[in-house]
PDB file of C-alpha atoms and ligand atoms in Angstrom:
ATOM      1  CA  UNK A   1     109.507  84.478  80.240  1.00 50.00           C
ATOM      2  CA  UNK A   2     106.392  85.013  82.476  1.00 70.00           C
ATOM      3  CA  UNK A   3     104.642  88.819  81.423  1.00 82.00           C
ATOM      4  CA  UNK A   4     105.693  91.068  83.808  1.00 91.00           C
ATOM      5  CA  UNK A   5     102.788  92.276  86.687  1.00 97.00           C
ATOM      6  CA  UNK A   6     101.862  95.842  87.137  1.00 98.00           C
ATOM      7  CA  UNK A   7      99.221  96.723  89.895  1.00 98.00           C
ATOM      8  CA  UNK A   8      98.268 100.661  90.672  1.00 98.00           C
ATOM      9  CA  UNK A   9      96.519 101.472  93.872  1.00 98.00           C
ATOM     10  CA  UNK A  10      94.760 105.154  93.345  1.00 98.00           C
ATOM     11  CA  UNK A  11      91.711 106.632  95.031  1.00 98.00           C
ATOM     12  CA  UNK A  12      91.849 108.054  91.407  1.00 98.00           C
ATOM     13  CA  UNK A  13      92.276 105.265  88.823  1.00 98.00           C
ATOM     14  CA  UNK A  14      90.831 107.858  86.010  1.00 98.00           C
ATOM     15  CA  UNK A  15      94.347 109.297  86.203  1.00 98.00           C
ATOM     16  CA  UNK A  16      95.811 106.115  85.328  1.00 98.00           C
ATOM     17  CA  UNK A  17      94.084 106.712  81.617  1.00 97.00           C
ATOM     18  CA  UNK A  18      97.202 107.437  79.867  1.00 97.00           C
ATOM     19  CA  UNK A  19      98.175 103.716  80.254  1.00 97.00           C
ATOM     20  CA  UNK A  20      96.589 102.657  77.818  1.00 96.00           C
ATOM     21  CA  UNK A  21      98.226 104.423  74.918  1.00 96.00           C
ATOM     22  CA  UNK A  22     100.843 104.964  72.753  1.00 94.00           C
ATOM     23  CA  UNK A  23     103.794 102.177  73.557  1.00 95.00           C
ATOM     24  CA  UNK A  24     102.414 101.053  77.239  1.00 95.00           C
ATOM     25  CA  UNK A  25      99.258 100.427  75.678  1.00 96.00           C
ATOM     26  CA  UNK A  26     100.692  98.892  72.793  1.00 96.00           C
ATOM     27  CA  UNK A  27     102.654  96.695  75.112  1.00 96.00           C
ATOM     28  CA  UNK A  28      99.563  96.033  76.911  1.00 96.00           C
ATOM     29  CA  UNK A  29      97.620  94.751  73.720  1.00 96.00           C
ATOM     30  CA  UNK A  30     100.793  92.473  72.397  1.00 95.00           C
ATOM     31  CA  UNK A  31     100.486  90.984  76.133  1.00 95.00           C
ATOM     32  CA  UNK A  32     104.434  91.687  77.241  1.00 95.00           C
ATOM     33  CA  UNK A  33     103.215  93.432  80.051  1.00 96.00           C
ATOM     34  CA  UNK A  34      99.950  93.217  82.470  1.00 97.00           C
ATOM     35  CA  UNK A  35      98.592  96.518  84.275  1.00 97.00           C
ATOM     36  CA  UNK A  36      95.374  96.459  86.435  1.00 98.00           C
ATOM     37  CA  UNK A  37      94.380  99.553  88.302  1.00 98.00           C
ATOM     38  CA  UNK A  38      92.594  99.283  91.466  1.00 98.00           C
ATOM     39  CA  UNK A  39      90.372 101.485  92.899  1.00 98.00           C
ATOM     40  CA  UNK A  40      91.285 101.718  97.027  1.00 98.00           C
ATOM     41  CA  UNK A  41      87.420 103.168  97.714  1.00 97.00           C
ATOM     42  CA  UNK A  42      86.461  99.379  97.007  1.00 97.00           C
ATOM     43  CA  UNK A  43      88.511  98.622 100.128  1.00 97.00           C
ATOM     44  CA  UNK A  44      86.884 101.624 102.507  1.00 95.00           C
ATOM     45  CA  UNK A  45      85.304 100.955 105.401  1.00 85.00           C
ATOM     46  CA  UNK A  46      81.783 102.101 107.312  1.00 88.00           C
ATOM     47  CA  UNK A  47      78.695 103.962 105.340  1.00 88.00           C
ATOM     48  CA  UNK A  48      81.033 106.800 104.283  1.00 89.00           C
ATOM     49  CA  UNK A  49      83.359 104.702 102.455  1.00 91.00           C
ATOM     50  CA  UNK A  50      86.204 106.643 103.936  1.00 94.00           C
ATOM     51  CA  UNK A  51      90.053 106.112 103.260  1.00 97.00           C
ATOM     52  CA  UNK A  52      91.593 108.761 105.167  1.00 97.00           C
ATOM     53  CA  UNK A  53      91.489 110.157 109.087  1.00 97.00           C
ATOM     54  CA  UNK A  54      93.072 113.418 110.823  1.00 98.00           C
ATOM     55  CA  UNK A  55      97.029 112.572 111.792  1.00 98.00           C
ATOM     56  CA  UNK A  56      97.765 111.568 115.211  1.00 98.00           C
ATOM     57  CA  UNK A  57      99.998 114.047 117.264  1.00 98.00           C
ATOM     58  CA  UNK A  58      97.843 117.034 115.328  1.00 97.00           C
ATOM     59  CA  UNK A  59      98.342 118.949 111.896  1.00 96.00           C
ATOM     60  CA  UNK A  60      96.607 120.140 108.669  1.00 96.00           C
ATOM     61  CA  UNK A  61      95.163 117.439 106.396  1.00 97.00           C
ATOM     62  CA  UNK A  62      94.477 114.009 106.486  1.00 98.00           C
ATOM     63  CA  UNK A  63      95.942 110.622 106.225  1.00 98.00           C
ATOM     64  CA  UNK A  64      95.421 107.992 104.712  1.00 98.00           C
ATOM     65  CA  UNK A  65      94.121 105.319 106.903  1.00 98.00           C
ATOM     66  CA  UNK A  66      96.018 101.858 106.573  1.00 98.00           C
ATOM     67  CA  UNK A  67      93.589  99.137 106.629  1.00 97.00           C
ATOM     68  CA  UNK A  68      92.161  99.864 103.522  1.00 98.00           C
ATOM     69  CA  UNK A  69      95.479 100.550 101.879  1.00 98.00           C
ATOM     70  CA  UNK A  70      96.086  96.572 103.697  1.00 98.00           C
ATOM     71  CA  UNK A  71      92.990  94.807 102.261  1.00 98.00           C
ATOM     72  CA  UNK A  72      93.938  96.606  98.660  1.00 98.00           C
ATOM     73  CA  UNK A  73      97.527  95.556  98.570  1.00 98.00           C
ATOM     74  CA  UNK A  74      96.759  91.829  99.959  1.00 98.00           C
ATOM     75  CA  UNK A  75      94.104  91.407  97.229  1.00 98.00           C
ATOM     76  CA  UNK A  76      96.429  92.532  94.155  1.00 98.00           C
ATOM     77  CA  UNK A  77      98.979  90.142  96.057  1.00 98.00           C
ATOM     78  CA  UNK A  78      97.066  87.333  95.738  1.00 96.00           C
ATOM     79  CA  UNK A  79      97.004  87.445  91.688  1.00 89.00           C
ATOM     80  CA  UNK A  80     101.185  86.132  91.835  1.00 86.00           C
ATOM     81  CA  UNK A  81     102.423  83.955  93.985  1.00 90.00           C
ATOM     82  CA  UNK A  82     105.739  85.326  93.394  1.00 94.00           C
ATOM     83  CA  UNK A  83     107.738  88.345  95.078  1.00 97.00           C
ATOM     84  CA  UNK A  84     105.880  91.263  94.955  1.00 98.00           C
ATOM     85  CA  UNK A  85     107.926  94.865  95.060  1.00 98.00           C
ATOM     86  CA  UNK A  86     105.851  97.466  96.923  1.00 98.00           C
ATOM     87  CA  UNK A  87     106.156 100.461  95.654  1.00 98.00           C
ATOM     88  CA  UNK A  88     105.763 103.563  98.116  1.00 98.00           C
ATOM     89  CA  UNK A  89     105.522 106.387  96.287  1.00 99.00           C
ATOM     90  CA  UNK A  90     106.277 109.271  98.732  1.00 98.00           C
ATOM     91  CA  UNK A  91     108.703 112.811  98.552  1.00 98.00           C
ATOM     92  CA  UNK A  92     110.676 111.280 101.258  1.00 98.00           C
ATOM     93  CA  UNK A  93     111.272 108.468  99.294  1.00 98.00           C
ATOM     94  CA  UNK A  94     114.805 107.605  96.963  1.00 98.00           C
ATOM     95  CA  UNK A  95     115.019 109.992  94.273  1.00 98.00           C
ATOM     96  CA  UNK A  96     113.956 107.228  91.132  1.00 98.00           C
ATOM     97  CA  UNK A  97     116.851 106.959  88.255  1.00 97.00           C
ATOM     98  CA  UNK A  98     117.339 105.305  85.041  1.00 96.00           C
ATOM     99  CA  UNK A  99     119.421 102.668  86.925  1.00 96.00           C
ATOM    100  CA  UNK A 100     116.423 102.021  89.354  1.00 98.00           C
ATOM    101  CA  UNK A 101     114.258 101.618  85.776  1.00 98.00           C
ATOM    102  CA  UNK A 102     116.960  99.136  84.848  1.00 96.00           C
ATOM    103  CA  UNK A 103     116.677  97.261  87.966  1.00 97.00           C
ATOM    104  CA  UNK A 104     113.031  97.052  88.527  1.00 98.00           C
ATOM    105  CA  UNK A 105     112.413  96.164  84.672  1.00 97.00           C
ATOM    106  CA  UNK A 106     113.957  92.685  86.097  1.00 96.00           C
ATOM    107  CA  UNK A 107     110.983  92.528  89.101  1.00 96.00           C
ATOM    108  CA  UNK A 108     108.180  90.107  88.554  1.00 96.00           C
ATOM    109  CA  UNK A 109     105.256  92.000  90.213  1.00 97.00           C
ATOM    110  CA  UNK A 110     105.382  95.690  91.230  1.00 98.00           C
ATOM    111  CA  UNK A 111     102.391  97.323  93.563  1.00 98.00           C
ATOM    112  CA  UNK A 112     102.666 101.121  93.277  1.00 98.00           C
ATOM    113  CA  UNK A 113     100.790 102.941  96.190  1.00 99.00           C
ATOM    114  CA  UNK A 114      99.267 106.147  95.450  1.00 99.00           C
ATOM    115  CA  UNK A 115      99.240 108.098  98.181  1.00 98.00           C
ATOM    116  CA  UNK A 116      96.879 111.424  98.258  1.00 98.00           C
ATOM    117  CA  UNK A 117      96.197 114.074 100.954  1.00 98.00           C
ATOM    118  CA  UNK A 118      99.420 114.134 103.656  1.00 98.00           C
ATOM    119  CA  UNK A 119     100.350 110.211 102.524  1.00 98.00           C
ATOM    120  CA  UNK A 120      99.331 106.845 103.405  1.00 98.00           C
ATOM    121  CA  UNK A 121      99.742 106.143 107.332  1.00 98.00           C
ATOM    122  CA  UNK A 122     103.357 105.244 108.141  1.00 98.00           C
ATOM    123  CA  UNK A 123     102.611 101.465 109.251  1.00 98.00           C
ATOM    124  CA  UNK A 124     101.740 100.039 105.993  1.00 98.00           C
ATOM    125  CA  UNK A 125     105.428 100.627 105.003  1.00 98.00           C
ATOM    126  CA  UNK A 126     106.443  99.127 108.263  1.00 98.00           C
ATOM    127  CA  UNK A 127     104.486  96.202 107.911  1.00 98.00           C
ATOM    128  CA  UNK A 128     104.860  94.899 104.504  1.00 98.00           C
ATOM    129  CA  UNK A 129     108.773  94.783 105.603  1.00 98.00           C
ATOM    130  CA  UNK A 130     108.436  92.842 107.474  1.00 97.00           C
ATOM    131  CA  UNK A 131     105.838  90.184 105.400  1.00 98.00           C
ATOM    132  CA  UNK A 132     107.033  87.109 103.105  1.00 97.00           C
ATOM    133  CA  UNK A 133     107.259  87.415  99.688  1.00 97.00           C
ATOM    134  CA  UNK A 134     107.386  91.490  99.924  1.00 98.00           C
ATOM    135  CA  UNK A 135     109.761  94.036  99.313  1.00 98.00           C
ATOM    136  CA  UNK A 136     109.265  98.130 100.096  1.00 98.00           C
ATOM    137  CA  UNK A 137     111.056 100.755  98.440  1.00 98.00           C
ATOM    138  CA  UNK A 138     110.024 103.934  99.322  1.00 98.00           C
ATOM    139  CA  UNK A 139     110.454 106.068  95.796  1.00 98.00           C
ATOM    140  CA  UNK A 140     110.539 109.514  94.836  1.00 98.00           C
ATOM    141  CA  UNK A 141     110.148 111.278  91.552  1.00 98.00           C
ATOM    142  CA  UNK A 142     112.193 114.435  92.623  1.00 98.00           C
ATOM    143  CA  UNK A 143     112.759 116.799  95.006  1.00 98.00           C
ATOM    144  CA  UNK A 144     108.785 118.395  94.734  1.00 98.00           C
ATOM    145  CA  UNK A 145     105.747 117.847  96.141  1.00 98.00           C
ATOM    146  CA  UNK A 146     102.536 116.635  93.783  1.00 98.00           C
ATOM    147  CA  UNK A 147      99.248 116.434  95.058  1.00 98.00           C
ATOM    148  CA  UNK A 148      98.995 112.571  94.530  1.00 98.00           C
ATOM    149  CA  UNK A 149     101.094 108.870  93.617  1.00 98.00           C
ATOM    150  CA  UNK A 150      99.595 109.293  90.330  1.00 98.00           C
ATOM    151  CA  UNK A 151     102.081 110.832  88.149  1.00 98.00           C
ATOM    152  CA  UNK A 152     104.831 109.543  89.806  1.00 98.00           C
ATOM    153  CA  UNK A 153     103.576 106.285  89.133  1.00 98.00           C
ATOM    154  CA  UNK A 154     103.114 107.115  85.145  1.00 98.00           C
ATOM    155  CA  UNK A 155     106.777 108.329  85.182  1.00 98.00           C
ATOM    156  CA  UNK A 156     107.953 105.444  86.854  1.00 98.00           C
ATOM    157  CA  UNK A 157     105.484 102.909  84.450  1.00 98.00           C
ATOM    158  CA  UNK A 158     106.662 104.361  81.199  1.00 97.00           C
ATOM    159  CA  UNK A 159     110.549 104.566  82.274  1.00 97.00           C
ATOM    160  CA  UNK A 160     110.650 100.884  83.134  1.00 97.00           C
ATOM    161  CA  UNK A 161     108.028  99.670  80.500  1.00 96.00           C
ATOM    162  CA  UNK A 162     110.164 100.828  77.562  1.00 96.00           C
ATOM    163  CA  UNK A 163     113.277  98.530  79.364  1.00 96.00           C
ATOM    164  CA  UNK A 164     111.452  95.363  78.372  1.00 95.00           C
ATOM    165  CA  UNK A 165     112.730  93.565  75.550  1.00 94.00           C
ATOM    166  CA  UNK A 166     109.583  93.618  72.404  1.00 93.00           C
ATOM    167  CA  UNK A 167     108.257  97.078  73.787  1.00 94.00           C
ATOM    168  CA  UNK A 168     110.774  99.468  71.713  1.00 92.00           C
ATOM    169  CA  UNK A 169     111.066  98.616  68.349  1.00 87.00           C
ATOM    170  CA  UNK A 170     114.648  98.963  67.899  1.00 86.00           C
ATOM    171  CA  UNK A 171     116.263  97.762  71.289  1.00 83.00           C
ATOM    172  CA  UNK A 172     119.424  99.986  69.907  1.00 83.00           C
ATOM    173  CA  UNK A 173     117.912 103.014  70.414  1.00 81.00           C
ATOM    174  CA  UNK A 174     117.876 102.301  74.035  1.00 85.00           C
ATOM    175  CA  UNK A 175     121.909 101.971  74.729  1.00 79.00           C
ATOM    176  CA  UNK A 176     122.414 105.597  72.578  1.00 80.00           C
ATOM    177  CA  UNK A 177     119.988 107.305  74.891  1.00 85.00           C
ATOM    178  CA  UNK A 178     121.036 109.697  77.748  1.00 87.00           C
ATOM    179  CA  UNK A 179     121.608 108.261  81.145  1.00 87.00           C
ATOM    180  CA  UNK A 180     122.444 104.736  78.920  1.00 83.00           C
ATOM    181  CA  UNK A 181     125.555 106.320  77.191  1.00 83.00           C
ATOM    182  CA  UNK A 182     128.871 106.072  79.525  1.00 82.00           C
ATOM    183  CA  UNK A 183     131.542 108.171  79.688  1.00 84.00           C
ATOM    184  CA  UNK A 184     134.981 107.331  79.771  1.00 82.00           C
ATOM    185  CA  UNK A 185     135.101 106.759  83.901  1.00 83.00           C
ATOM    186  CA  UNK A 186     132.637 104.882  83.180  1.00 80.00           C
ATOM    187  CA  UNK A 187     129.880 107.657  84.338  1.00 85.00           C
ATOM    188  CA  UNK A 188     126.386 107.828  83.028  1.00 89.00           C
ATOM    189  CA  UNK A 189     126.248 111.065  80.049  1.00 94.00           C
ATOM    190  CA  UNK A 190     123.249 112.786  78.658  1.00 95.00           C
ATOM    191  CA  UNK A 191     122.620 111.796  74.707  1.00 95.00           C
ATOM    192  CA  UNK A 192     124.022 114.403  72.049  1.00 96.00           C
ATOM    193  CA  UNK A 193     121.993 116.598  70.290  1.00 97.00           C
ATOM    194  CA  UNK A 194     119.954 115.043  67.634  1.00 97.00           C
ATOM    195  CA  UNK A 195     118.810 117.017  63.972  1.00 98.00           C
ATOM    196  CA  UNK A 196     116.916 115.974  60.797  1.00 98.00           C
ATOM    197  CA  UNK A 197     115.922 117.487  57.504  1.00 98.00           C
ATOM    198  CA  UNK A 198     116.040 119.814  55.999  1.00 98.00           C
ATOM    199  CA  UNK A 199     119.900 120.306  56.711  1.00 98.00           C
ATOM    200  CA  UNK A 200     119.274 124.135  56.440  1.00 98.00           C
ATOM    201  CA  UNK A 201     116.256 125.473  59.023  1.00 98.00           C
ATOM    202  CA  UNK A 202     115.730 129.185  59.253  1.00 98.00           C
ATOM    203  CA  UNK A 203     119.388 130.146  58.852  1.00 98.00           C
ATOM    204  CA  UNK A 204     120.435 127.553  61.541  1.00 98.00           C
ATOM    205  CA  UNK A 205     122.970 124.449  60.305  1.00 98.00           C
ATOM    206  CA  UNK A 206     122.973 120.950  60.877  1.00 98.00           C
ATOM    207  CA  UNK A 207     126.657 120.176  62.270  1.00 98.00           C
ATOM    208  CA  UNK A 208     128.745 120.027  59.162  1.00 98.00           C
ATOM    209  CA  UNK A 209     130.420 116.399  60.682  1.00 98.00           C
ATOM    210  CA  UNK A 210     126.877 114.890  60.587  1.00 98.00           C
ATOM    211  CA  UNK A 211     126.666 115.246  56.953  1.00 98.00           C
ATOM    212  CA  UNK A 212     129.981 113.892  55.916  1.00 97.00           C
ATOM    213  CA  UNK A 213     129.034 110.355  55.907  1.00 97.00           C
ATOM    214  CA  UNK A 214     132.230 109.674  58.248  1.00 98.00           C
ATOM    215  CA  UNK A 215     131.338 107.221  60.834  1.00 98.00           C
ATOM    216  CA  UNK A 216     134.416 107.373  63.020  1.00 98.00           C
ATOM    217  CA  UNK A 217     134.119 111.231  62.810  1.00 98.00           C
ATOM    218  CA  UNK A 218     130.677 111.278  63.653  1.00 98.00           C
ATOM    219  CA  UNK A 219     131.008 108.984  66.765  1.00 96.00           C
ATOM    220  CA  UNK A 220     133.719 110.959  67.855  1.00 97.00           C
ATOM    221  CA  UNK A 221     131.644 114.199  67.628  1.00 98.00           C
ATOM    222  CA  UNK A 222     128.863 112.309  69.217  1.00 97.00           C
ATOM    223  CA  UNK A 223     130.648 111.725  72.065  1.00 96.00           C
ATOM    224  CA  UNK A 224     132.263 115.018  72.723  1.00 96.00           C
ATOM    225  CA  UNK A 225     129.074 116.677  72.798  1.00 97.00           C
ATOM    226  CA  UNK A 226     127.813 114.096  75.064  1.00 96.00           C
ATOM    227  CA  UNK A 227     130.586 114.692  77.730  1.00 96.00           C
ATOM    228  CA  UNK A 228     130.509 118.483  77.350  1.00 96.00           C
ATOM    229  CA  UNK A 229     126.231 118.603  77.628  1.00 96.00           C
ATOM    230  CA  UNK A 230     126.587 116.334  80.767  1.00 96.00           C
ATOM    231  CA  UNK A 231     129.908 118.659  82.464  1.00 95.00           C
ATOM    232  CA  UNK A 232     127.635 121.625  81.601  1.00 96.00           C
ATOM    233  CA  UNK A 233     124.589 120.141  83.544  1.00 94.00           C
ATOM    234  CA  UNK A 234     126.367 118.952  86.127  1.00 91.00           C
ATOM    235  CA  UNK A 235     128.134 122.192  86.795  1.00 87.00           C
TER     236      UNK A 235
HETATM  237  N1  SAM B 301     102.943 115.217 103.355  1.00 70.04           N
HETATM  238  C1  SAM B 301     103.795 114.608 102.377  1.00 70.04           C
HETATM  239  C2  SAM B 301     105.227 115.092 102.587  1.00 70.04           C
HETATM  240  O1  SAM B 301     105.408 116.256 102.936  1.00 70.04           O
HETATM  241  O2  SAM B 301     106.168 114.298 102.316  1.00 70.04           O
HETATM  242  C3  SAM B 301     103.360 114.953 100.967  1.00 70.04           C
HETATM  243  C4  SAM B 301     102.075 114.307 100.572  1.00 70.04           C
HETATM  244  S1  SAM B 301     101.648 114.611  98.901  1.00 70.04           S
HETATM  245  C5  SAM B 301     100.693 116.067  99.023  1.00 70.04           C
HETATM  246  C6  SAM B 301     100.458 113.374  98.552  1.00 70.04           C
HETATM  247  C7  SAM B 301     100.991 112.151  97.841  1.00 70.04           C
HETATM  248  O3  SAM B 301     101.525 112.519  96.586  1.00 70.04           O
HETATM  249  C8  SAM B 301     102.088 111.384  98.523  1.00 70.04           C
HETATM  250  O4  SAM B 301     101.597 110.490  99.490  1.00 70.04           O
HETATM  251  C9  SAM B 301     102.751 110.656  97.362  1.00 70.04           C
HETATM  252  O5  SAM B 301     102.094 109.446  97.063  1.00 70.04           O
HETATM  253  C10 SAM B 301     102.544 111.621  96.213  1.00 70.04           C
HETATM  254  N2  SAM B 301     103.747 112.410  95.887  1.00 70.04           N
HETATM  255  C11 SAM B 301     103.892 113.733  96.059  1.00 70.04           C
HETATM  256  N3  SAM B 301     105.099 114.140  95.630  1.00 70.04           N
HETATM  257  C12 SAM B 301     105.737 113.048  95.163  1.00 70.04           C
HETATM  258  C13 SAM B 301     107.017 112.835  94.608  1.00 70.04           C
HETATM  259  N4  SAM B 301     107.902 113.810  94.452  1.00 70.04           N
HETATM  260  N5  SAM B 301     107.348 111.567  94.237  1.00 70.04           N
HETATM  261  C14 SAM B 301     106.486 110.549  94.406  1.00 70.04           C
HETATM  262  N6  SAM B 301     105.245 110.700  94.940  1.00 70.04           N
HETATM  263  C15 SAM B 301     104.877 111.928  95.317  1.00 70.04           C
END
């Protein structure tokens, strides 16, 4: 299997530091996975080196102009000569899920824009749709506003990079983990409540059933908290 391609677009790629530890950076070093920030200021234009202009039809702020964001995405296209998934990251965009980790983990090369200021101008989205070899999604974190692409793009890095096989240690501990455990229509449930030692913790109890060594028991209590955590959320 060919390593899977990560490219990040950011006029800030010192936000984009966190990549490189803990299991992405791991990852990284055992060569599963390949992530190459790029800075978009090498793409500016003219003696100011600018990436951003005021928006047509009037407004506060400023937006992000597209032929740099162009140049930037074409030249971290170039490294695969596969499909490439551009990845918009905008409020307006789908609101991102463990099932949309699932199904990108599959992708061969994902581009994440970064937008900053009032978002990247409207046409690069437009215009990759329509190119060879590309696919836009338009994705969202949730239903808030950040100041940049950045941590959305972390979020969305760390939930897919723990998907592929050789990053998580035990690949078990990924089906018994909330939005992974179904329910009995089939729904996706949040993960039970988890304890360790000591058994007694300030005058609070581990579950009795968890120490009784009965498996069957234990699933079954598992479960039931499961459903009832995930009815109480969803309330
Ligand atoms: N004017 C935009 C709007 O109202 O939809 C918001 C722009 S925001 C201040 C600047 C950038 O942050 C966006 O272009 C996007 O890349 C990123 N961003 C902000 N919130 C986000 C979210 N919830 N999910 C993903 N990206 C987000």
């Amino acid at each position: 299997m060919s390593k899977l391609q990560f490219d990040v677009i950011s006029i800030f790629p010192e936000y984009l530091a966190p990549l490189s530890l803990s299991l992405v950076g791991k990852a990284q070093e055992n060569e599963l996975i390949d992530i190459a920030i790029t800075d978009l200021r090498d793409f500016a234009q003219g003696a100011h080196k600018s990436v951003d202009d005021t928006p047509y039809g009037g407004g506060a702020g400023m937006v992000m102009s597209a032929e740099p964001w162009a140049n930037a995405i074409e030249s971290v296209a170039q490294k695969s000569t596969g499909h490439h998934e551009l990845i918009m990251l905008t409020p307006a965009g789908k609101r991102f899920d463990q099932s949309m980790a699932y199904e990108l983990a599959q992708k061969e090369h994902l581009i994440f824009a970064c937008g900053r200021y009032e978002g990247i101008d409207y046409r690069i989205t437009e215009h990759y749709q329509g190119v060879e070899n590309f696919t836009v999604r338009e994705i969202s974190i949730g239903d808030y506003v950040l100041n940049g692409g950045e941590v959305a793009a972390l979020v969305i890095l760390e939930a897919i990079i723990r998907l592929i096989p050789g990053v998580i240690g035990n690949p078990a501990s990924l089906e018994e983990e909330s939005h992974s455990i179904r329910g009995e229509e089939n729904e996706n449930l949040v993960e039970y409540p988890s304890y360790t030692k000591p058994a007694s913790w300030r005058g609070h109890e581990v579950p009795p059933v968890l120490l009784s060594g009965n498996h069957a028991e234990i699933a079954r209590w598992r479960s039931a908290q499961s459903e009832a955590r995930t009815r109480q959320l969803r309330e």
